[in-house]
PDB file of C-alpha atoms in Angstrom:
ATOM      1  CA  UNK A 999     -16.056  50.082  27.529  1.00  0.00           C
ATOM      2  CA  UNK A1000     -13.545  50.507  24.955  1.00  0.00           C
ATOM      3  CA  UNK A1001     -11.522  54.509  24.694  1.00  0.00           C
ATOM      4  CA  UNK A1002     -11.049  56.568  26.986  1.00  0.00           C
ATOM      5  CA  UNK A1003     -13.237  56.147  31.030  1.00  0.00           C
ATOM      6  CA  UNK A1004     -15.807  57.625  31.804  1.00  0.00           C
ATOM      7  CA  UNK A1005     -17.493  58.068  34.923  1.00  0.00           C
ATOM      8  CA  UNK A1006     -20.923  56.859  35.830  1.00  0.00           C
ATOM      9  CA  UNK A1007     -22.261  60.506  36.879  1.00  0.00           C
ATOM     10  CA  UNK A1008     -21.343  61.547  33.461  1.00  0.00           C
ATOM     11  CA  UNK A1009     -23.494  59.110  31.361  1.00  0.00           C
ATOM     12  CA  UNK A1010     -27.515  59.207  30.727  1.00  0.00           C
ATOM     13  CA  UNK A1011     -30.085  57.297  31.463  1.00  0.00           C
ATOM     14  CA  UNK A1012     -29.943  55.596  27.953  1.00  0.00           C
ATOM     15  CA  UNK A1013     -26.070  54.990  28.273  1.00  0.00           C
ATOM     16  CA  UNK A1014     -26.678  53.298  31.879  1.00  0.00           C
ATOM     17  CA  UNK A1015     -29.926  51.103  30.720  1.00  0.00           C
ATOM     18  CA  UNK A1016     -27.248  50.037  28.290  1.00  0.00           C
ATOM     19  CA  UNK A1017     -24.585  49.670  30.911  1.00  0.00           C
ATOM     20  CA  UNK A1018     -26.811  47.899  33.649  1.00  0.00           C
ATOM     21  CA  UNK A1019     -27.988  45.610  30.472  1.00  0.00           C
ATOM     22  CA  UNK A1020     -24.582  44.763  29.678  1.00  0.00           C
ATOM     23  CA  UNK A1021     -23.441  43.813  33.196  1.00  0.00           C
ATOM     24  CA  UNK A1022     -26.163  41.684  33.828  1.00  0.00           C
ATOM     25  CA  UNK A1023     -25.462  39.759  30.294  1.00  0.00           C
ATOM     26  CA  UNK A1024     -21.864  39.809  31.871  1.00  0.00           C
ATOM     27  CA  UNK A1025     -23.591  38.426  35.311  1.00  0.00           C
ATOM     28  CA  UNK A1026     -25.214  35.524  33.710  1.00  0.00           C
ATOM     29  CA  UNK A1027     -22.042  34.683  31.671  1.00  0.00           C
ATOM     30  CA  UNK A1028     -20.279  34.399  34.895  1.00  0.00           C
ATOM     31  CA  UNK A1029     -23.212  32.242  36.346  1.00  0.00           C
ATOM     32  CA  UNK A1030     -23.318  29.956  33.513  1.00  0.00           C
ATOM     33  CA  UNK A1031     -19.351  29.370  33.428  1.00  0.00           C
ATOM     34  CA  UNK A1032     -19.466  28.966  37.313  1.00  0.00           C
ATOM     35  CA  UNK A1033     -22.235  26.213  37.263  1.00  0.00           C
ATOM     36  CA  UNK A1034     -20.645  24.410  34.529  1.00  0.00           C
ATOM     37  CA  UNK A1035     -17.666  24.307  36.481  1.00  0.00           C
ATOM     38  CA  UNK A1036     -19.566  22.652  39.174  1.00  0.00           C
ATOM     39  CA  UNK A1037     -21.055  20.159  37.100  1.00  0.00           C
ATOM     40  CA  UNK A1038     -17.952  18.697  35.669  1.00  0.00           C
ATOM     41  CA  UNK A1039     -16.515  18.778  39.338  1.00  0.00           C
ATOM     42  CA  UNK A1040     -19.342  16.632  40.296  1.00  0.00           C
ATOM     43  CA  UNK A1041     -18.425  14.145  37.555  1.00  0.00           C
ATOM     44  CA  UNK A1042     -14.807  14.188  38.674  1.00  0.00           C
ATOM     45  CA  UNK A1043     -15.797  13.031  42.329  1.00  0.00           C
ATOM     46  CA  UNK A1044     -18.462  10.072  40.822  1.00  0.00           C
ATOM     47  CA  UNK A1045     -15.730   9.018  38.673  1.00  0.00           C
ATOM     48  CA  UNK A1046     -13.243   9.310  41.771  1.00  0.00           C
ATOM     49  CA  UNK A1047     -15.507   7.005  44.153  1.00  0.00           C
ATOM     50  CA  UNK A1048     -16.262   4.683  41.761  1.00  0.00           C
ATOM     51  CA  UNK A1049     -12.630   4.018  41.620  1.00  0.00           C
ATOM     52  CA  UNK A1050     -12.869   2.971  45.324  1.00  0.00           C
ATOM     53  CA  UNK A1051     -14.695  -0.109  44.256  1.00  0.00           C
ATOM     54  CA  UNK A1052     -12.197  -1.405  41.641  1.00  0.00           C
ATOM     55  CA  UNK A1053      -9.891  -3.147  44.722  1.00  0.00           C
ATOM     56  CA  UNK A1054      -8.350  -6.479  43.889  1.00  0.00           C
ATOM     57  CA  UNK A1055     -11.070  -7.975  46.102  1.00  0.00           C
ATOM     58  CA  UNK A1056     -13.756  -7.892  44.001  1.00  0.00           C
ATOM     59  CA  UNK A1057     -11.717  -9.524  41.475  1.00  0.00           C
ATOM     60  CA  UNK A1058     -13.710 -11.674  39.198  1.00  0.00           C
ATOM     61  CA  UNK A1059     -17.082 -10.455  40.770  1.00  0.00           C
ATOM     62  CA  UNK A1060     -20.130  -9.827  38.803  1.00  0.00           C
ATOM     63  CA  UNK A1061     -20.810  -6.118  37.474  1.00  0.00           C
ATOM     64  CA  UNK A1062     -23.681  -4.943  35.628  1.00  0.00           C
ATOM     65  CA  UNK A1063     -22.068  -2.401  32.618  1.00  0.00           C
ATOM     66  CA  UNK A1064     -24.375  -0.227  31.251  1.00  0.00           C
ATOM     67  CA  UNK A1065     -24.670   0.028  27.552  1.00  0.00           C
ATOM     68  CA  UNK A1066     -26.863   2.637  27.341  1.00  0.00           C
ATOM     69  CA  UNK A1067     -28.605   4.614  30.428  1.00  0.00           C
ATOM     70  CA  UNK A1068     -31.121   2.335  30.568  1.00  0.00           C
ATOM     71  CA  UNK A1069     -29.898  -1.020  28.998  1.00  0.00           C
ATOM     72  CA  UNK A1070     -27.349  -3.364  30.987  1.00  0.00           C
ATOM     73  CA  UNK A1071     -25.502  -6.451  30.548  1.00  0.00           C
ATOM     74  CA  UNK A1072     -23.905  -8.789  33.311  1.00  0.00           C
ATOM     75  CA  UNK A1073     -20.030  -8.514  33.305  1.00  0.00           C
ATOM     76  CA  UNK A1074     -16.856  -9.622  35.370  1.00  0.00           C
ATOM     77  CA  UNK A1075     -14.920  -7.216  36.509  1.00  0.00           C
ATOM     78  CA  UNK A1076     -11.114  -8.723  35.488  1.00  0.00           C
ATOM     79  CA  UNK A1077      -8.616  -6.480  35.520  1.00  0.00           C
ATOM     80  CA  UNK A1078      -8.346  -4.506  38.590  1.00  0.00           C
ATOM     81  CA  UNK A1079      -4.867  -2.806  38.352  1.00  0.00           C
ATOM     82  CA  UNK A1080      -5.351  -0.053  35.546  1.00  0.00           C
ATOM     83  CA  UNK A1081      -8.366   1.871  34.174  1.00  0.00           C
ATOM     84  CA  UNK A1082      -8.365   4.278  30.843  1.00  0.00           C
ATOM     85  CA  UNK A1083      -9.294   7.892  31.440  1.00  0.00           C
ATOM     86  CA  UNK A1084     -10.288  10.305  29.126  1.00  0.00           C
ATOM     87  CA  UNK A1085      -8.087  12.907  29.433  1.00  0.00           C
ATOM     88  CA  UNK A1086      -9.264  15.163  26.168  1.00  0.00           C
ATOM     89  CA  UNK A1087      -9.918  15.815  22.865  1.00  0.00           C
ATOM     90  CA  UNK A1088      -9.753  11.941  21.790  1.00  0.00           C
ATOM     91  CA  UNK A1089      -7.145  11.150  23.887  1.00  0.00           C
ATOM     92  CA  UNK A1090      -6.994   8.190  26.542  1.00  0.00           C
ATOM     93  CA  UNK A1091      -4.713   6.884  28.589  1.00  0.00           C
ATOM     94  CA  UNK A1092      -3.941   4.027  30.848  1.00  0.00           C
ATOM     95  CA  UNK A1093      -3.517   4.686  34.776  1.00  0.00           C
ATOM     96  CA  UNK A1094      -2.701   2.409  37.472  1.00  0.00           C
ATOM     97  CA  UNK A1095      -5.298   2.855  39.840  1.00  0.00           C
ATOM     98  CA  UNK A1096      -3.376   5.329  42.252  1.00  0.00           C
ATOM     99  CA  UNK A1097      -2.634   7.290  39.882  1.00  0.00           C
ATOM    100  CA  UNK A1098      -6.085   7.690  38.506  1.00  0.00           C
ATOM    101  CA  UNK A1099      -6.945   8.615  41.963  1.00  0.00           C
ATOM    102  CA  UNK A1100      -4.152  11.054  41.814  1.00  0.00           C
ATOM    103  CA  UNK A1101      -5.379  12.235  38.636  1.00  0.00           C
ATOM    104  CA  UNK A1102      -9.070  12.705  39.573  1.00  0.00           C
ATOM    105  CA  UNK A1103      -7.492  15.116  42.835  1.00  0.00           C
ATOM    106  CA  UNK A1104      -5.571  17.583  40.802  1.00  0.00           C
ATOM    107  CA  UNK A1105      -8.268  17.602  37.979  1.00  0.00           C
ATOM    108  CA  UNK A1106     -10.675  18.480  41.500  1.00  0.00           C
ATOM    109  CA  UNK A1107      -8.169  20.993  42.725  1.00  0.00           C
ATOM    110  CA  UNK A1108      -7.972  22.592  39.664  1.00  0.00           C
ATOM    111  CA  UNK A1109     -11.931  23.242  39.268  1.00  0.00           C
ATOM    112  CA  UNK A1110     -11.625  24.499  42.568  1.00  0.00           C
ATOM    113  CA  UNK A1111      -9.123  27.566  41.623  1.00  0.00           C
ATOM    114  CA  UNK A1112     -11.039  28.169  38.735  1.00  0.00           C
ATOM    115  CA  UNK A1113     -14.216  28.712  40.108  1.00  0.00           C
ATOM    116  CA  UNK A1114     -12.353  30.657  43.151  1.00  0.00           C
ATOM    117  CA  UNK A1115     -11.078  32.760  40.469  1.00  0.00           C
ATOM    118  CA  UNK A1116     -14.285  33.691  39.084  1.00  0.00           C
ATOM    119  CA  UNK A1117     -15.706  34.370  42.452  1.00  0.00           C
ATOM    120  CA  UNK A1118     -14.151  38.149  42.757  1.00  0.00           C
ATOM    121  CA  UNK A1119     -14.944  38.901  39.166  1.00  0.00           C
ATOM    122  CA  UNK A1120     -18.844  38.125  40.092  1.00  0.00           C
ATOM    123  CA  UNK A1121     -18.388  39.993  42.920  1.00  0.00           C
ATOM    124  CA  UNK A1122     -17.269  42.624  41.109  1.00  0.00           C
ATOM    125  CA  UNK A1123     -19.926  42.409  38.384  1.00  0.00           C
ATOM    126  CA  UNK A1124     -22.424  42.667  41.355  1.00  0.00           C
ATOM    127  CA  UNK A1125     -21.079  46.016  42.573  1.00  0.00           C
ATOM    128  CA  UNK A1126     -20.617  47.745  39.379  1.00  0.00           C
ATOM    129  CA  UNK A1127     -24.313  46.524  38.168  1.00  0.00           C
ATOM    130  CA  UNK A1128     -25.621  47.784  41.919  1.00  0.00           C
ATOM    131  CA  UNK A1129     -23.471  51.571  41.469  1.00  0.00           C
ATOM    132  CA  UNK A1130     -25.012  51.564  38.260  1.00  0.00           C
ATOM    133  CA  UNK A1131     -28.455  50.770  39.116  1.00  0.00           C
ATOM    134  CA  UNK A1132     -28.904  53.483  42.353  1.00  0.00           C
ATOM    135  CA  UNK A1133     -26.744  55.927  39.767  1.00  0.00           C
ATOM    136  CA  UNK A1134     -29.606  55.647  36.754  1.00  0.00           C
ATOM    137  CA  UNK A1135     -32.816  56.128  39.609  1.00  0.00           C
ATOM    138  CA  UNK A1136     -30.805  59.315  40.785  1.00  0.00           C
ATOM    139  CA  UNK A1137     -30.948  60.403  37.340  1.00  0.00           C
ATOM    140  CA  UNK A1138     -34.071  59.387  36.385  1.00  0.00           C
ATOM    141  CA  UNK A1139     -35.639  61.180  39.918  1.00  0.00           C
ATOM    142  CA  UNK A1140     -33.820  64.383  38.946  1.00  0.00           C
ATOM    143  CA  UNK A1141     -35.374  64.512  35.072  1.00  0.00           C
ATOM    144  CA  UNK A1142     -38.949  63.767  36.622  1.00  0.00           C
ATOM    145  CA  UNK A1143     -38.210  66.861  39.137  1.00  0.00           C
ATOM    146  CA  UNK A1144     -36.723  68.749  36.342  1.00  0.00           C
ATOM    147  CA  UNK A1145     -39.937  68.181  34.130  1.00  0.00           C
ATOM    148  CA  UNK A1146     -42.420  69.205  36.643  1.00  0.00           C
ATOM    149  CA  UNK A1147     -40.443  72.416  37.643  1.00  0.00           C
ATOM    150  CA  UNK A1148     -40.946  73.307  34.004  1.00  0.00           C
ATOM    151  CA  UNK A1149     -44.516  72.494  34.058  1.00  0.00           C
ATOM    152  CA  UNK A1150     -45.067  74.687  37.214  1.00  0.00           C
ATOM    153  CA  UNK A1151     -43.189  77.507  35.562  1.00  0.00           C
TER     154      UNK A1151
ATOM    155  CA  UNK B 455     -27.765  48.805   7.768  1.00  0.00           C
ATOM    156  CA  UNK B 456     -23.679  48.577   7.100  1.00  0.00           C
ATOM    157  CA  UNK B 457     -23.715  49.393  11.200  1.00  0.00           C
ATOM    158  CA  UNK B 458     -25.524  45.936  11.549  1.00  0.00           C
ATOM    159  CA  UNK B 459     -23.757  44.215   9.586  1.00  0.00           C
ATOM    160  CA  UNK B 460     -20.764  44.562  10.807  1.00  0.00           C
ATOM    161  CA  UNK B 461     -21.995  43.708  13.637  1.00  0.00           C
ATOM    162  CA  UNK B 462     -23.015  40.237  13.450  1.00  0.00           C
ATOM    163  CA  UNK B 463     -19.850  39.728  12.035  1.00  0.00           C
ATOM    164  CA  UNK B 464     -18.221  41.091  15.117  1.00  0.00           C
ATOM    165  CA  UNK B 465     -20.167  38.582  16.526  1.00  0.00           C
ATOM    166  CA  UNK B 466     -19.513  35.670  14.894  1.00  0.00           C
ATOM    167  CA  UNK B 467     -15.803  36.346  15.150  1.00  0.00           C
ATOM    168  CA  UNK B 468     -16.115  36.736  19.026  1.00  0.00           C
ATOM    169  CA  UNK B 469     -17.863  33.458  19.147  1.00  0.00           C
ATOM    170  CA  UNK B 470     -15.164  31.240  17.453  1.00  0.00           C
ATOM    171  CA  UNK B 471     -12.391  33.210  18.846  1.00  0.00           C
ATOM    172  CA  UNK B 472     -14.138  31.752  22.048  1.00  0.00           C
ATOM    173  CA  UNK B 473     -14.250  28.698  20.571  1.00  0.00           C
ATOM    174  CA  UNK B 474     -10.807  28.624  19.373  1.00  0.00           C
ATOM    175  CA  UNK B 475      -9.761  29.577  23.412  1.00  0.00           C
ATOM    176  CA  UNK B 476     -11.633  26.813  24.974  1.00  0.00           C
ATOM    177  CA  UNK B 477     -10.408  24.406  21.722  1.00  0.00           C
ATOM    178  CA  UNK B 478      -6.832  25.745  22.956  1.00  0.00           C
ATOM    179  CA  UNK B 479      -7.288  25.447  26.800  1.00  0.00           C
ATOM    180  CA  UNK B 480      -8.909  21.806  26.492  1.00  0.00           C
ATOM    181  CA  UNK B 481      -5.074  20.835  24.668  1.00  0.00           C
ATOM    182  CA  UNK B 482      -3.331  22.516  26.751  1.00  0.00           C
ATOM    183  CA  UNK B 483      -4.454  20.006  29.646  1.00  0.00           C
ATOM    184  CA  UNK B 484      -4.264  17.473  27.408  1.00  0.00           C
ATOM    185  CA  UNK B 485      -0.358  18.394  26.969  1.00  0.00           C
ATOM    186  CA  UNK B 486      -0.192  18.546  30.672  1.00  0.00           C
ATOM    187  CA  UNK B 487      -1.311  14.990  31.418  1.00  0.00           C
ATOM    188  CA  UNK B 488       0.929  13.506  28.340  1.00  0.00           C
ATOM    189  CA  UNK B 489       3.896  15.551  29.744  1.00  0.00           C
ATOM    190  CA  UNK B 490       3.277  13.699  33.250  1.00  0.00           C
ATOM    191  CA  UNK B 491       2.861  10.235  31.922  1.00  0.00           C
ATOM    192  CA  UNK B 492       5.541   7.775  32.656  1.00  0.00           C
ATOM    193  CA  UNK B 493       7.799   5.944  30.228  1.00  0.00           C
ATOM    194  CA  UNK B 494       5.832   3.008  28.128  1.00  0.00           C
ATOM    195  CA  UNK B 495       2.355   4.033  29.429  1.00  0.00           C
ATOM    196  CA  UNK B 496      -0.046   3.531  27.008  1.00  0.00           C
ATOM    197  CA  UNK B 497      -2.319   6.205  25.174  1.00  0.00           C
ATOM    198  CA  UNK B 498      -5.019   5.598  22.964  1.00  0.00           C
ATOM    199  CA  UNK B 499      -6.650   7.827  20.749  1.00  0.00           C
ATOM    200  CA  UNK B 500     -10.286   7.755  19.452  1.00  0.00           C
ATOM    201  CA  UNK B 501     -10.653   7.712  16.182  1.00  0.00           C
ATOM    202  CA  UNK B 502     -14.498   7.537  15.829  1.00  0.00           C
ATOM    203  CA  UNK B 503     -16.010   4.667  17.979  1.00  0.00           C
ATOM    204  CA  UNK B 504     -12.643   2.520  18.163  1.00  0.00           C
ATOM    205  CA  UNK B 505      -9.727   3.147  20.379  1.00  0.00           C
ATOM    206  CA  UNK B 506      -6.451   2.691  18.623  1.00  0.00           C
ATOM    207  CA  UNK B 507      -2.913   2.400  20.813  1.00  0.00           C
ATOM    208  CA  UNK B 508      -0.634   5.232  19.748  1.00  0.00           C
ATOM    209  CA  UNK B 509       2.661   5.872  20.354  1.00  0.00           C
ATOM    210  CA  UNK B 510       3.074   8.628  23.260  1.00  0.00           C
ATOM    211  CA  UNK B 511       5.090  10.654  21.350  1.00  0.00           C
ATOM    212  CA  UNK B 512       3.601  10.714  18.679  1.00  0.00           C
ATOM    213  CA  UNK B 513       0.618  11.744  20.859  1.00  0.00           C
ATOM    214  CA  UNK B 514       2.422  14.639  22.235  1.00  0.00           C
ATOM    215  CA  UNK B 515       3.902  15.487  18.914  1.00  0.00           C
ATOM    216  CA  UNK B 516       0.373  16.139  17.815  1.00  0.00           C
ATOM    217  CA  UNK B 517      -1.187  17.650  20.646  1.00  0.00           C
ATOM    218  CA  UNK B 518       1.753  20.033  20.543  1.00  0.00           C
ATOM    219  CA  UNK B 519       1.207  20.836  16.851  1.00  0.00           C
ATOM    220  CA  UNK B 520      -2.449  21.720  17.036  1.00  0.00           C
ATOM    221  CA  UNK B 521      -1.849  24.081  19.993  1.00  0.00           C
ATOM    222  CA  UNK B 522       0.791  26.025  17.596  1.00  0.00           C
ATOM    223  CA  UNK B 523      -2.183  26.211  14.944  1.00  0.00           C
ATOM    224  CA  UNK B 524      -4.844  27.209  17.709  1.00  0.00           C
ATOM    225  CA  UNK B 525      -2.941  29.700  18.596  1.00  0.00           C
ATOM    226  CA  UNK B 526      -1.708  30.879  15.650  1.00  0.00           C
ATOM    227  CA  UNK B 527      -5.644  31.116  14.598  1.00  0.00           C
ATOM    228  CA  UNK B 528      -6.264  32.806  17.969  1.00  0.00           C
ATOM    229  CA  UNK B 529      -3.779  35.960  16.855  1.00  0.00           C
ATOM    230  CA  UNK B 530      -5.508  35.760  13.561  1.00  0.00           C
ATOM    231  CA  UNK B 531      -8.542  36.103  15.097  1.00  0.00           C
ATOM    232  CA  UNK B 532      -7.498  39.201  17.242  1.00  0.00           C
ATOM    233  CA  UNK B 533      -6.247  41.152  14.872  1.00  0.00           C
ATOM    234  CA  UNK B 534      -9.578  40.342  13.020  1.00  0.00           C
ATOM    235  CA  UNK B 535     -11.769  41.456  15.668  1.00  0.00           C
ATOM    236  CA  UNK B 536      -9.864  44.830  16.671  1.00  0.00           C
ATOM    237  CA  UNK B 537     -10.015  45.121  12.781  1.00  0.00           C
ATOM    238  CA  UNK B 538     -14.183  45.083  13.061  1.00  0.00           C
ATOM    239  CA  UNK B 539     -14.431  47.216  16.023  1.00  0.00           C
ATOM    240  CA  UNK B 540     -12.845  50.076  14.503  1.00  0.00           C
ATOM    241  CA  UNK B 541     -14.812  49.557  11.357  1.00  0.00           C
ATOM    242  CA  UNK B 542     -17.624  49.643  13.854  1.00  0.00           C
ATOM    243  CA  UNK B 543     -16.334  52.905  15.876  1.00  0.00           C
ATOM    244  CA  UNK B 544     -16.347  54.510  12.393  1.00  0.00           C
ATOM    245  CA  UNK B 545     -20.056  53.198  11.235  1.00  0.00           C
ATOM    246  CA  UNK B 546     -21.055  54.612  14.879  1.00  0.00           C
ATOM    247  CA  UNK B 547     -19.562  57.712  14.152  1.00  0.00           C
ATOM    248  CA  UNK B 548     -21.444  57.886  10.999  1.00  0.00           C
ATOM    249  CA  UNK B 549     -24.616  57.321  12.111  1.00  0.00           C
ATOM    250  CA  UNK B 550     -24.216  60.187  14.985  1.00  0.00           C
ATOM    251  CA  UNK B 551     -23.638  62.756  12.237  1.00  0.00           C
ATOM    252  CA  UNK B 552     -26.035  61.415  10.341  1.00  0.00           C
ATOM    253  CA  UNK B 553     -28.422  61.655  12.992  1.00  0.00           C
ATOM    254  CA  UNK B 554     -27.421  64.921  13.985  1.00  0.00           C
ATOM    255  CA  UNK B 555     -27.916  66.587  10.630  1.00  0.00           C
ATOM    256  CA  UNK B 556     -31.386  64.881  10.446  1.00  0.00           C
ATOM    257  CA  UNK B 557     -32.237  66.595  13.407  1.00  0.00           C
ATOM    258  CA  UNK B 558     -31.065  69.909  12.162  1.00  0.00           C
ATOM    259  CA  UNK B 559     -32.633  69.887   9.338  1.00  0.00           C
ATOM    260  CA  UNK B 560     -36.018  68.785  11.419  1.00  0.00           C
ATOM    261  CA  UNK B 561     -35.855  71.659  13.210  1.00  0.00           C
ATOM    262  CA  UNK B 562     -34.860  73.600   9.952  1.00  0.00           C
ATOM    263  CA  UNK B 563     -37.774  72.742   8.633  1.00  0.00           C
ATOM    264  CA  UNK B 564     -40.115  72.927  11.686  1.00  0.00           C
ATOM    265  CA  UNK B 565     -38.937  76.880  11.953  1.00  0.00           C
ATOM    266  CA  UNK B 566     -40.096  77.321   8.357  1.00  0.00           C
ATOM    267  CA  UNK B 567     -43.106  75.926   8.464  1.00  0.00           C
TER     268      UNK B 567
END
């Protein structure tokens, strides 16, 4: 909310609907990020163990390399020492195997303090959406008791 | 109308300026991995579906130059988008008084009738 706070107790039932349907666009935002996150993280681990295979002996050993997903062709694996990562926006580069591993562990730790960092701010989204939520039901109990008090009178 | 508008372009200029963060986060680590290579590794680059061999710092040179124009963009961008939401605040404010002297002039005519 951009200006000057407001409190809660102060806003309408219109103004929290709005509020409550903000947050939870918020919420999914959040969500989405976080899963993403998780996804790439996944890839990062794959890419890690695969590494585990490329030791010097299964030098010259047969490999099946995909082309596509579903199309293969048979393969030696030859060099055993370096592999190229992608490391962004077009960019590759060439990594002794250690280091890859290396590589592959910060890239890990660094998913991992990302999506701790977005942990709170769900959190937070969670308890704003909830004070919002029990906030507009108040409201909208007191107009329905308002409304029939002026239909008894 | 004008309220709507504006709007979408408020939109659209939230959505690249998005954009133009993750564009300048992605370089960023890109930066940090060049920065960490040794001397005389070797980086490629992909220029469509071939990788060439390019010179590291050269590389860096250019990673370093688009994160100056991404973020040069980026302030663009903000001023941009505070620009639209007070153009929006204003529209808003508009449309209350509008509003308001519709109603009036309701209930003007309501009292006459």
């Amino acid at each position: 909310m951009p200006g000057k706070e407001v409190p809660i107790t102060e806003l309408g039932p219109s103004h929290l609907n709005q509020l409550s349907q903000q947050l939870d666009q918020e919420i999914e935002f959040i969500q989405n990020s976080m899963s993403q996150l998780k996804v790439v993280q996944t890839k990062f681990v794959e890419s890690r163990d695969s590494l585990d295979k490329i030791i010097p002996d299964n030098k010259g050993k047969e490999i099946l390399v995909p082309l596509t997903s579903s199309m293969y062709v048979n393969g030696q694996l030859s060099d055993v020492e370096k592999v190229l990562i992608n490391i962004g926006t077009g960019y590759y580069i060439e990594k002794p195997i250690p280091e890859a591993k290396e590589y592959f562990k910060r890239k890990m730790e660094y998913l991992t303090t990302q999506i701790e960092k977005l942990q709170p701010a769900l959190q937070e989204k969670y308890k704003m959406k909830q004070a919002v939520v029990e906030m507009l039901q108040v409201k909208v109990q007191a107009q329905i008791a308002a409304q029939q008090q002026v239909a008894k009178s | 109308m004008k309220c709507r508008g504006s709007y979408g372009e408020y939109q659209k200029c939230l959505s690249t300026r998005q954009q133009l963060d993750a564009q300048l986060n992605e370089n960023g680590l890109v930066k940090d991995e060049l920065v960490r290579l040794e001397e005389g590794a070797t980086v490629y680059k992909m220029i469509g579906p071939v990788l060439v061999k390019q010179d590291q710092d050269e590389a860096k040179q250019t990673v370093q130059k688009r994160i100056d124009y991404i973020s040069e963009q980026l302030k663009k961008h903000d001023c941009l988008i505070k620009d639209l939401e007070k153009k929006q605040d204003s529209h808003r404010e508009n449309l209350q008084k509008l509003q308001h002297q519709f109603q009036q002039s309701q209930v003007k005519a309501a009292t006459r009738a």
